[in-house]
């Protein structure tokens, strides 16, 4: 089992492929359906938690970013470098979108939207610190003290939603509600018009909506490092809790919220969100 995994990336709607990152920019591409690792190759992905993405499509692309001189690069699944853009560094987040696009967030520079296959810039999102993909037709732009839903074309939907002093780290949607989790802040569940239904004053690392049980599943991360999985109703009622003894280093939502990927000291864990059954990444 691979135990030196650090990060994981896959868009929430992806059914099969995901990428994990290891030290020195090495990435592994995995297939959940085949239960196997498909490829391993070197990239510029450095230690940043959000600096890589798998962009699905007929020809999937791995996009990796670096904080310093390397900028951002696109790779096919054989590891061949398709393009490199060194024009802007200090990359903070890389997010896969539908339509073969990827969002690149930079420190103190406008967030850019690129074609994943070519690196061509197609638009900018000024004021957004990063973008969180929620589903194929819905994303969340995150700014300083606010967030805002975006449609498939990345145009605004509704008004800005005020948040706390900390930036939103994780978010999920069931189509009618939005759950947002700030760094070090509360987990909030909002109606579609932005009205708050629940405010849970705990620290969570990741939030998703499981469509099978119609509940919210969150990775609880207290200061003592003793993680747990929590299940909530739309009103924030705690329905179920499962202790998780392993420290979590990376998280990703897959299969429309039915699957949660956790990167731990013992490798990748694939969690069925409906019943919380778990398999090792190489055993799927």
PDB file of C-alpha atoms in Angstrom:
ATOM      1  CA  UNK A   1       0.000   0.000   0.000  1.00  0.00           C
ATOM      2  CA  UNK A   2       1.194   3.520  -0.797  1.00  0.00           C
ATOM      3  CA  UNK A   3       1.587   5.290   2.558  1.00  0.00           C
ATOM      4  CA  UNK A   4       3.362   8.519   1.536  1.00  0.00           C
ATOM      5  CA  UNK A   5       0.334  10.104  -0.108  1.00  0.00           C
ATOM      6  CA  UNK A   6      -0.187  13.759   0.781  1.00  0.00           C
ATOM      7  CA  UNK A   7      -3.094  15.124  -1.270  1.00  0.00           C
ATOM      8  CA  UNK A   8      -5.965  13.960  -3.465  1.00  0.00           C
ATOM      9  CA  UNK A   9      -7.936  15.625  -6.251  1.00  0.00           C
ATOM     10  CA  UNK A  10     -11.053  14.728  -8.237  1.00  0.00           C
ATOM     11  CA  UNK A  11     -14.119  16.780  -9.186  1.00  0.00           C
ATOM     12  CA  UNK A  12     -17.210  15.886  -7.111  1.00  0.00           C
ATOM     13  CA  UNK A  13     -19.082  14.402 -10.082  1.00  0.00           C
ATOM     14  CA  UNK A  14     -16.242  12.145 -11.287  1.00  0.00           C
ATOM     15  CA  UNK A  15     -17.191   8.437 -11.125  1.00  0.00           C
ATOM     16  CA  UNK A  16     -13.847   6.730 -11.681  1.00  0.00           C
ATOM     17  CA  UNK A  17     -10.531   8.594 -11.816  1.00  0.00           C
ATOM     18  CA  UNK A  18      -8.677  10.509  -9.122  1.00  0.00           C
ATOM     19  CA  UNK A  19      -5.117  11.693  -8.582  1.00  0.00           C
ATOM     20  CA  UNK A  20      -3.036  11.626  -5.432  1.00  0.00           C
ATOM     21  CA  UNK A  21       0.180  13.537  -4.790  1.00  0.00           C
ATOM     22  CA  UNK A  22       3.366  12.372  -3.104  1.00  0.00           C
ATOM     23  CA  UNK A  23       6.511  14.318  -2.127  1.00  0.00           C
ATOM     24  CA  UNK A  24       8.574  15.977  -4.887  1.00  0.00           C
ATOM     25  CA  UNK A  25       5.606  16.326  -7.226  1.00  0.00           C
ATOM     26  CA  UNK A  26       5.026  12.628  -7.931  1.00  0.00           C
ATOM     27  CA  UNK A  27       1.364  11.909  -8.738  1.00  0.00           C
ATOM     28  CA  UNK A  28      -0.536   8.650  -9.024  1.00  0.00           C
ATOM     29  CA  UNK A  29      -3.662   8.283 -11.154  1.00  0.00           C
ATOM     30  CA  UNK A  30      -6.182   5.756  -9.791  1.00  0.00           C
ATOM     31  CA  UNK A  31      -9.288   4.069 -11.182  1.00  0.00           C
ATOM     32  CA  UNK A  32     -11.939   3.170  -8.609  1.00  0.00           C
ATOM     33  CA  UNK A  33     -13.770   0.983 -11.126  1.00  0.00           C
ATOM     34  CA  UNK A  34     -10.690  -1.038 -11.972  1.00  0.00           C
ATOM     35  CA  UNK A  35      -9.393  -0.974  -8.425  1.00  0.00           C
ATOM     36  CA  UNK A  36      -5.916  -0.133  -9.628  1.00  0.00           C
ATOM     37  CA  UNK A  37      -3.336   2.562 -10.091  1.00  0.00           C
ATOM     38  CA  UNK A  38      -3.275   3.615 -13.754  1.00  0.00           C
ATOM     39  CA  UNK A  39      -0.141   5.750 -13.927  1.00  0.00           C
ATOM     40  CA  UNK A  40       2.629   7.379 -11.923  1.00  0.00           C
ATOM     41  CA  UNK A  41       4.658  10.367 -13.119  1.00  0.00           C
ATOM     42  CA  UNK A  42       6.478  13.490 -11.944  1.00  0.00           C
ATOM     43  CA  UNK A  43       4.881  16.946 -12.012  1.00  0.00           C
ATOM     44  CA  UNK A  44       5.510  20.419 -10.560  1.00  0.00           C
ATOM     45  CA  UNK A  45       2.780  19.907  -7.913  1.00  0.00           C
ATOM     46  CA  UNK A  46       4.418  21.122  -4.706  1.00  0.00           C
ATOM     47  CA  UNK A  47       3.301  20.805  -1.102  1.00  0.00           C
ATOM     48  CA  UNK A  48       0.226  23.038  -1.400  1.00  0.00           C
ATOM     49  CA  UNK A  49      -3.006  21.342  -0.404  1.00  0.00           C
ATOM     50  CA  UNK A  50      -5.030  22.548  -3.415  1.00  0.00           C
ATOM     51  CA  UNK A  51      -2.430  22.883  -6.151  1.00  0.00           C
ATOM     52  CA  UNK A  52      -3.513  20.041  -8.392  1.00  0.00           C
ATOM     53  CA  UNK A  53      -6.630  18.879 -10.221  1.00  0.00           C
ATOM     54  CA  UNK A  54      -7.897  16.090 -12.437  1.00  0.00           C
ATOM     55  CA  UNK A  55      -9.933  17.543 -15.302  1.00  0.00           C
ATOM     56  CA  UNK A  56     -12.233  14.843 -16.766  1.00  0.00           C
ATOM     57  CA  UNK A  57     -13.098  14.457 -20.414  1.00  0.00           C
ATOM     58  CA  UNK A  58     -12.439  12.250 -23.413  1.00  0.00           C
ATOM     59  CA  UNK A  59      -8.765  12.856 -22.727  1.00  0.00           C
ATOM     60  CA  UNK A  60      -8.400  13.644 -18.992  1.00  0.00           C
ATOM     61  CA  UNK A  61      -5.750  16.154 -17.969  1.00  0.00           C
ATOM     62  CA  UNK A  62      -3.844  16.512 -14.714  1.00  0.00           C
ATOM     63  CA  UNK A  63      -3.151  20.185 -13.993  1.00  0.00           C
ATOM     64  CA  UNK A  64      -0.510  20.928 -11.360  1.00  0.00           C
ATOM     65  CA  UNK A  65       0.689  24.222  -9.909  1.00  0.00           C
ATOM     66  CA  UNK A  66       3.675  25.427  -7.909  1.00  0.00           C
ATOM     67  CA  UNK A  67       4.252  28.301  -5.548  1.00  0.00           C
ATOM     68  CA  UNK A  68       7.474  29.566  -7.096  1.00  0.00           C
ATOM     69  CA  UNK A  69       9.037  29.647 -10.560  1.00  0.00           C
ATOM     70  CA  UNK A  70       7.359  26.700 -12.284  1.00  0.00           C
ATOM     71  CA  UNK A  71       3.908  28.249 -12.622  1.00  0.00           C
ATOM     72  CA  UNK A  72       1.294  25.750 -13.788  1.00  0.00           C
ATOM     73  CA  UNK A  73       1.460  22.732 -16.142  1.00  0.00           C
ATOM     74  CA  UNK A  74      -0.927  20.334 -17.838  1.00  0.00           C
ATOM     75  CA  UNK A  75      -0.160  16.625 -18.301  1.00  0.00           C
ATOM     76  CA  UNK A  76      -1.917  13.777 -20.054  1.00  0.00           C
ATOM     77  CA  UNK A  77      -2.373  10.476 -18.220  1.00  0.00           C
ATOM     78  CA  UNK A  78       0.893   9.117 -19.575  1.00  0.00           C
ATOM     79  CA  UNK A  79       2.720  11.924 -17.799  1.00  0.00           C
ATOM     80  CA  UNK A  80       3.565  13.828 -20.980  1.00  0.00           C
ATOM     81  CA  UNK A  81       3.623  17.583 -20.386  1.00  0.00           C
ATOM     82  CA  UNK A  82       1.069  19.243 -22.659  1.00  0.00           C
ATOM     83  CA  UNK A  83       1.831  22.857 -21.740  1.00  0.00           C
ATOM     84  CA  UNK A  84       3.462  25.079 -19.140  1.00  0.00           C
ATOM     85  CA  UNK A  85       2.611  28.637 -18.119  1.00  0.00           C
ATOM     86  CA  UNK A  86       5.328  30.415 -16.119  1.00  0.00           C
ATOM     87  CA  UNK A  87       3.785  33.865 -16.492  1.00  0.00           C
ATOM     88  CA  UNK A  88       2.261  33.866 -13.009  1.00  0.00           C
ATOM     89  CA  UNK A  89       3.483  32.089  -9.900  1.00  0.00           C
ATOM     90  CA  UNK A  90       2.298  31.939  -6.257  1.00  0.00           C
ATOM     91  CA  UNK A  91      -0.454  29.468  -7.149  1.00  0.00           C
ATOM     92  CA  UNK A  92      -2.790  28.860  -4.239  1.00  0.00           C
ATOM     93  CA  UNK A  93      -5.498  26.617  -5.697  1.00  0.00           C
ATOM     94  CA  UNK A  94      -6.295  24.602  -8.829  1.00  0.00           C
ATOM     95  CA  UNK A  95      -9.928  23.540  -9.404  1.00  0.00           C
ATOM     96  CA  UNK A  96     -11.367  21.345 -12.157  1.00  0.00           C
ATOM     97  CA  UNK A  97     -14.585  22.421 -13.888  1.00  0.00           C
ATOM     98  CA  UNK A  98     -16.782  20.787 -16.504  1.00  0.00           C
ATOM     99  CA  UNK A  99     -16.163  21.498 -20.172  1.00  0.00           C
ATOM    100  CA  UNK A 100     -12.434  20.812 -19.920  1.00  0.00           C
ATOM    101  CA  UNK A 101     -11.731  23.973 -17.923  1.00  0.00           C
ATOM    102  CA  UNK A 102      -9.629  24.591 -14.838  1.00  0.00           C
ATOM    103  CA  UNK A 103      -9.530  27.516 -12.400  1.00  0.00           C
ATOM    104  CA  UNK A 104      -6.137  28.795 -11.225  1.00  0.00           C
ATOM    105  CA  UNK A 105      -6.074  31.023  -8.124  1.00  0.00           C
ATOM    106  CA  UNK A 106      -2.964  33.138  -7.487  1.00  0.00           C
ATOM    107  CA  UNK A 107      -1.872  35.168  -4.478  1.00  0.00           C
ATOM    108  CA  UNK A 108      -2.853  38.836  -4.981  1.00  0.00           C
ATOM    109  CA  UNK A 109      -3.683  38.333  -8.671  1.00  0.00           C
ATOM    110  CA  UNK A 110      -6.907  37.740 -10.550  1.00  0.00           C
ATOM    111  CA  UNK A 111      -8.163  34.162 -10.572  1.00  0.00           C
ATOM    112  CA  UNK A 112      -7.953  32.740 -14.089  1.00  0.00           C
ATOM    113  CA  UNK A 113      -9.951  30.141 -16.035  1.00  0.00           C
ATOM    114  CA  UNK A 114      -7.891  28.063 -18.489  1.00  0.00           C
ATOM    115  CA  UNK A 115      -8.515  25.371 -21.064  1.00  0.00           C
ATOM    116  CA  UNK A 116      -7.002  22.338 -19.374  1.00  0.00           C
ATOM    117  CA  UNK A 117      -5.784  20.730 -22.603  1.00  0.00           C
ATOM    118  CA  UNK A 118      -3.901  23.807 -23.878  1.00  0.00           C
ATOM    119  CA  UNK A 119      -3.418  26.250 -20.991  1.00  0.00           C
ATOM    120  CA  UNK A 120      -5.190  28.971 -22.963  1.00  0.00           C
ATOM    121  CA  UNK A 121      -6.816  31.594 -20.738  1.00  0.00           C
ATOM    122  CA  UNK A 122     -10.527  31.994 -21.418  1.00  0.00           C
ATOM    123  CA  UNK A 123     -11.556  34.468 -18.693  1.00  0.00           C
ATOM    124  CA  UNK A 124     -10.672  35.984 -15.310  1.00  0.00           C
ATOM    125  CA  UNK A 125     -12.656  36.139 -12.083  1.00  0.00           C
ATOM    126  CA  UNK A 126     -11.616  39.316 -10.301  1.00  0.00           C
ATOM    127  CA  UNK A 127     -12.207  39.445  -6.563  1.00  0.00           C
ATOM    128  CA  UNK A 128     -12.478  35.671  -6.204  1.00  0.00           C
ATOM    129  CA  UNK A 129      -9.759  34.110  -4.066  1.00  0.00           C
ATOM    130  CA  UNK A 130     -10.657  30.639  -5.290  1.00  0.00           C
ATOM    131  CA  UNK A 131     -13.499  28.620  -6.777  1.00  0.00           C
ATOM    132  CA  UNK A 132     -15.038  25.469  -5.312  1.00  0.00           C
ATOM    133  CA  UNK A 133     -16.744  23.119  -7.782  1.00  0.00           C
ATOM    134  CA  UNK A 134     -20.049  21.853  -6.350  1.00  0.00           C
ATOM    135  CA  UNK A 135     -21.626  19.964  -9.270  1.00  0.00           C
ATOM    136  CA  UNK A 136     -21.322  20.122 -13.083  1.00  0.00           C
ATOM    137  CA  UNK A 137     -23.582  23.179 -13.358  1.00  0.00           C
ATOM    138  CA  UNK A 138     -22.764  24.955 -10.098  1.00  0.00           C
ATOM    139  CA  UNK A 139     -19.643  26.411  -8.463  1.00  0.00           C
ATOM    140  CA  UNK A 140     -18.918  28.706  -5.554  1.00  0.00           C
ATOM    141  CA  UNK A 141     -16.689  31.765  -5.853  1.00  0.00           C
ATOM    142  CA  UNK A 142     -14.954  32.538  -2.558  1.00  0.00           C
ATOM    143  CA  UNK A 143     -13.798  36.049  -1.679  1.00  0.00           C
ATOM    144  CA  UNK A 144     -12.683  37.853   1.430  1.00  0.00           C
ATOM    145  CA  UNK A 145     -15.708  37.811   3.735  1.00  0.00           C
ATOM    146  CA  UNK A 146     -18.117  36.560   1.071  1.00  0.00           C
ATOM    147  CA  UNK A 147     -19.002  33.741  -1.300  1.00  0.00           C
ATOM    148  CA  UNK A 148     -21.322  33.596  -4.321  1.00  0.00           C
ATOM    149  CA  UNK A 149     -22.841  30.844  -6.416  1.00  0.00           C
ATOM    150  CA  UNK A 150     -21.853  30.670 -10.095  1.00  0.00           C
ATOM    151  CA  UNK A 151     -23.576  28.905 -12.983  1.00  0.00           C
ATOM    152  CA  UNK A 152     -21.928  26.618 -15.524  1.00  0.00           C
ATOM    153  CA  UNK A 153     -20.573  29.640 -17.411  1.00  0.00           C
ATOM    154  CA  UNK A 154     -19.204  31.089 -14.123  1.00  0.00           C
ATOM    155  CA  UNK A 155     -21.715  33.920 -14.160  1.00  0.00           C
ATOM    156  CA  UNK A 156     -23.180  34.955 -10.752  1.00  0.00           C
ATOM    157  CA  UNK A 157     -26.348  33.397  -9.369  1.00  0.00           C
ATOM    158  CA  UNK A 158     -28.078  35.515  -6.748  1.00  0.00           C
ATOM    159  CA  UNK A 159     -26.397  37.856  -4.313  1.00  0.00           C
ATOM    160  CA  UNK A 160     -23.189  37.532  -2.355  1.00  0.00           C
ATOM    161  CA  UNK A 161     -23.406  35.565   0.888  1.00  0.00           C
ATOM    162  CA  UNK A 162     -21.583  37.116   3.820  1.00  0.00           C
ATOM    163  CA  UNK A 163     -19.119  34.884   5.652  1.00  0.00           C
ATOM    164  CA  UNK A 164     -16.814  35.349   8.613  1.00  0.00           C
ATOM    165  CA  UNK A 165     -13.304  36.725   8.673  1.00  0.00           C
ATOM    166  CA  UNK A 166     -11.868  33.392   7.518  1.00  0.00           C
ATOM    167  CA  UNK A 167     -12.026  32.139   3.932  1.00  0.00           C
ATOM    168  CA  UNK A 168     -14.463  29.342   3.033  1.00  0.00           C
ATOM    169  CA  UNK A 169     -12.434  26.139   2.773  1.00  0.00           C
ATOM    170  CA  UNK A 170     -15.033  23.520   1.839  1.00  0.00           C
ATOM    171  CA  UNK A 171     -18.568  23.655   0.449  1.00  0.00           C
ATOM    172  CA  UNK A 172     -21.298  21.396  -0.911  1.00  0.00           C
ATOM    173  CA  UNK A 173     -24.792  21.689  -2.362  1.00  0.00           C
ATOM    174  CA  UNK A 174     -27.832  19.436  -2.712  1.00  0.00           C
ATOM    175  CA  UNK A 175     -29.426  21.773  -5.274  1.00  0.00           C
ATOM    176  CA  UNK A 176     -31.668  23.451  -2.690  1.00  0.00           C
ATOM    177  CA  UNK A 177     -29.243  24.107   0.175  1.00  0.00           C
ATOM    178  CA  UNK A 178     -25.633  25.198   0.460  1.00  0.00           C
ATOM    179  CA  UNK A 179     -23.239  24.083   3.194  1.00  0.00           C
ATOM    180  CA  UNK A 180     -20.089  26.134   3.731  1.00  0.00           C
ATOM    181  CA  UNK A 181     -17.200  25.593   6.099  1.00  0.00           C
ATOM    182  CA  UNK A 182     -14.726  28.355   6.914  1.00  0.00           C
ATOM    183  CA  UNK A 183     -11.105  27.730   7.883  1.00  0.00           C
ATOM    184  CA  UNK A 184     -11.200  27.402  11.665  1.00  0.00           C
ATOM    185  CA  UNK A 185     -14.801  28.583  11.664  1.00  0.00           C
ATOM    186  CA  UNK A 186     -18.304  27.149  11.864  1.00  0.00           C
ATOM    187  CA  UNK A 187     -20.153  24.912   9.444  1.00  0.00           C
ATOM    188  CA  UNK A 188     -23.223  26.710   8.098  1.00  0.00           C
ATOM    189  CA  UNK A 189     -26.167  25.244   6.192  1.00  0.00           C
ATOM    190  CA  UNK A 190     -28.051  27.826   4.109  1.00  0.00           C
ATOM    191  CA  UNK A 191     -31.246  27.868   2.068  1.00  0.00           C
ATOM    192  CA  UNK A 192     -31.035  28.720  -1.627  1.00  0.00           C
ATOM    193  CA  UNK A 193     -31.740  32.371  -0.830  1.00  0.00           C
ATOM    194  CA  UNK A 194     -28.811  32.540   1.607  1.00  0.00           C
ATOM    195  CA  UNK A 195     -30.870  32.300   4.809  1.00  0.00           C
ATOM    196  CA  UNK A 196     -29.081  30.328   7.514  1.00  0.00           C
ATOM    197  CA  UNK A 197     -30.729  27.088   8.692  1.00  0.00           C
ATOM    198  CA  UNK A 198     -27.938  25.811  10.923  1.00  0.00           C
ATOM    199  CA  UNK A 199     -24.650  27.004  12.419  1.00  0.00           C
ATOM    200  CA  UNK A 200     -22.409  24.341  13.923  1.00  0.00           C
ATOM    201  CA  UNK A 201     -19.546  25.818  15.939  1.00  0.00           C
ATOM    202  CA  UNK A 202     -16.985  23.088  15.310  1.00  0.00           C
ATOM    203  CA  UNK A 203     -13.950  22.766  13.065  1.00  0.00           C
ATOM    204  CA  UNK A 204     -14.507  20.608   9.987  1.00  0.00           C
ATOM    205  CA  UNK A 205     -12.070  19.730   7.258  1.00  0.00           C
ATOM    206  CA  UNK A 206     -14.524  18.703   4.539  1.00  0.00           C
ATOM    207  CA  UNK A 207     -18.263  18.740   3.841  1.00  0.00           C
ATOM    208  CA  UNK A 208     -20.346  16.904   1.237  1.00  0.00           C
ATOM    209  CA  UNK A 209     -23.972  15.993   0.570  1.00  0.00           C
ATOM    210  CA  UNK A 210     -24.809  12.296   0.277  1.00  0.00           C
ATOM    211  CA  UNK A 211     -27.746  11.917  -2.149  1.00  0.00           C
ATOM    212  CA  UNK A 212     -28.498   8.344  -1.021  1.00  0.00           C
ATOM    213  CA  UNK A 213     -29.378   9.298   2.574  1.00  0.00           C
ATOM    214  CA  UNK A 214     -30.117  12.976   1.806  1.00  0.00           C
ATOM    215  CA  UNK A 215     -27.781  14.037   4.610  1.00  0.00           C
ATOM    216  CA  UNK A 216     -24.613  16.076   5.029  1.00  0.00           C
ATOM    217  CA  UNK A 217     -21.400  14.235   5.836  1.00  0.00           C
ATOM    218  CA  UNK A 218     -18.497  16.149   7.360  1.00  0.00           C
ATOM    219  CA  UNK A 219     -14.953  15.291   8.419  1.00  0.00           C
ATOM    220  CA  UNK A 220     -14.570  16.649  11.950  1.00  0.00           C
ATOM    221  CA  UNK A 221     -11.033  17.767  12.790  1.00  0.00           C
ATOM    222  CA  UNK A 222     -10.591  18.892  16.432  1.00  0.00           C
ATOM    223  CA  UNK A 223      -7.350  20.306  17.782  1.00  0.00           C
ATOM    224  CA  UNK A 224      -6.317  16.969  19.297  1.00  0.00           C
ATOM    225  CA  UNK A 225      -6.253  15.383  15.821  1.00  0.00           C
ATOM    226  CA  UNK A 226      -8.843  12.694  16.678  1.00  0.00           C
ATOM    227  CA  UNK A 227     -10.943  12.901  13.534  1.00  0.00           C
ATOM    228  CA  UNK A 228     -14.534  11.732  13.215  1.00  0.00           C
ATOM    229  CA  UNK A 229     -17.164  11.493  10.504  1.00  0.00           C
ATOM    230  CA  UNK A 230     -20.378  13.387  11.326  1.00  0.00           C
ATOM    231  CA  UNK A 231     -23.765  13.106   9.627  1.00  0.00           C
ATOM    232  CA  UNK A 232     -26.172  16.061   9.791  1.00  0.00           C
ATOM    233  CA  UNK A 233     -29.725  16.881   8.757  1.00  0.00           C
ATOM    234  CA  UNK A 234     -30.570  20.068   6.864  1.00  0.00           C
ATOM    235  CA  UNK A 235     -31.266  21.706  10.230  1.00  0.00           C
ATOM    236  CA  UNK A 236     -27.861  20.788  11.617  1.00  0.00           C
ATOM    237  CA  UNK A 237     -29.073  17.930  13.809  1.00  0.00           C
ATOM    238  CA  UNK A 238     -26.278  15.415  14.474  1.00  0.00           C
ATOM    239  CA  UNK A 239     -27.656  12.095  13.224  1.00  0.00           C
ATOM    240  CA  UNK A 240     -24.578   9.900  13.434  1.00  0.00           C
ATOM    241  CA  UNK A 241     -20.928  10.050  14.454  1.00  0.00           C
ATOM    242  CA  UNK A 242     -18.097   7.662  13.690  1.00  0.00           C
ATOM    243  CA  UNK A 243     -14.651   8.070  15.322  1.00  0.00           C
ATOM    244  CA  UNK A 244     -11.772   8.015  12.845  1.00  0.00           C
ATOM    245  CA  UNK A 245      -8.465   7.178  14.514  1.00  0.00           C
ATOM    246  CA  UNK A 246      -6.240   8.038  11.552  1.00  0.00           C
ATOM    247  CA  UNK A 247      -5.074  11.597  10.911  1.00  0.00           C
ATOM    248  CA  UNK A 248      -6.532  12.906   7.645  1.00  0.00           C
ATOM    249  CA  UNK A 249      -4.170  14.691   5.261  1.00  0.00           C
ATOM    250  CA  UNK A 250      -6.346  15.135   2.174  1.00  0.00           C
ATOM    251  CA  UNK A 251     -10.014  14.826   1.174  1.00  0.00           C
ATOM    252  CA  UNK A 252     -12.116  14.670  -1.985  1.00  0.00           C
ATOM    253  CA  UNK A 253     -15.761  14.131  -2.886  1.00  0.00           C
ATOM    254  CA  UNK A 254     -16.583  11.763  -5.748  1.00  0.00           C
ATOM    255  CA  UNK A 255     -19.598  10.165  -7.433  1.00  0.00           C
ATOM    256  CA  UNK A 256     -21.908  13.069  -6.722  1.00  0.00           C
ATOM    257  CA  UNK A 257     -21.375  12.811  -2.970  1.00  0.00           C
ATOM    258  CA  UNK A 258     -21.772   9.047  -2.676  1.00  0.00           C
ATOM    259  CA  UNK A 259     -18.034   8.549  -2.103  1.00  0.00           C
ATOM    260  CA  UNK A 260     -15.544  10.307   0.160  1.00  0.00           C
ATOM    261  CA  UNK A 261     -11.806   9.880  -0.376  1.00  0.00           C
ATOM    262  CA  UNK A 262      -9.561  10.298   2.676  1.00  0.00           C
ATOM    263  CA  UNK A 263      -5.769  10.392   2.599  1.00  0.00           C
ATOM    264  CA  UNK A 264      -4.358   9.051   5.872  1.00  0.00           C
ATOM    265  CA  UNK A 265      -1.071   7.792   7.294  1.00  0.00           C
ATOM    266  CA  UNK A 266      -2.097   4.327   6.101  1.00  0.00           C
ATOM    267  CA  UNK A 267      -2.806   5.421   2.533  1.00  0.00           C
ATOM    268  CA  UNK A 268      -6.008   6.242   0.688  1.00  0.00           C
ATOM    269  CA  UNK A 269      -9.389   5.275   2.146  1.00  0.00           C
ATOM    270  CA  UNK A 270     -12.547   5.046   0.017  1.00  0.00           C
ATOM    271  CA  UNK A 271     -15.660   5.691   2.134  1.00  0.00           C
ATOM    272  CA  UNK A 272     -19.221   4.831   1.085  1.00  0.00           C
ATOM    273  CA  UNK A 273     -21.094   7.848   2.461  1.00  0.00           C
ATOM    274  CA  UNK A 274     -24.413   6.004   2.842  1.00  0.00           C
ATOM    275  CA  UNK A 275     -23.165   3.375   5.315  1.00  0.00           C
ATOM    276  CA  UNK A 276     -19.580   4.527   6.021  1.00  0.00           C
ATOM    277  CA  UNK A 277     -18.093   1.243   4.893  1.00  0.00           C
ATOM    278  CA  UNK A 278     -14.407   1.666   3.999  1.00  0.00           C
ATOM    279  CA  UNK A 279     -11.946   0.112   1.579  1.00  0.00           C
ATOM    280  CA  UNK A 280      -8.289   0.851   0.990  1.00  0.00           C
ATOM    281  CA  UNK A 281      -7.632   2.729  -2.236  1.00  0.00           C
ATOM    282  CA  UNK A 282      -5.713  -0.192  -3.734  1.00  0.00           C
ATOM    283  CA  UNK A 283      -8.404  -2.657  -2.673  1.00  0.00           C
ATOM    284  CA  UNK A 284     -11.351  -1.051  -4.461  1.00  0.00           C
TER     285      UNK A 284
END
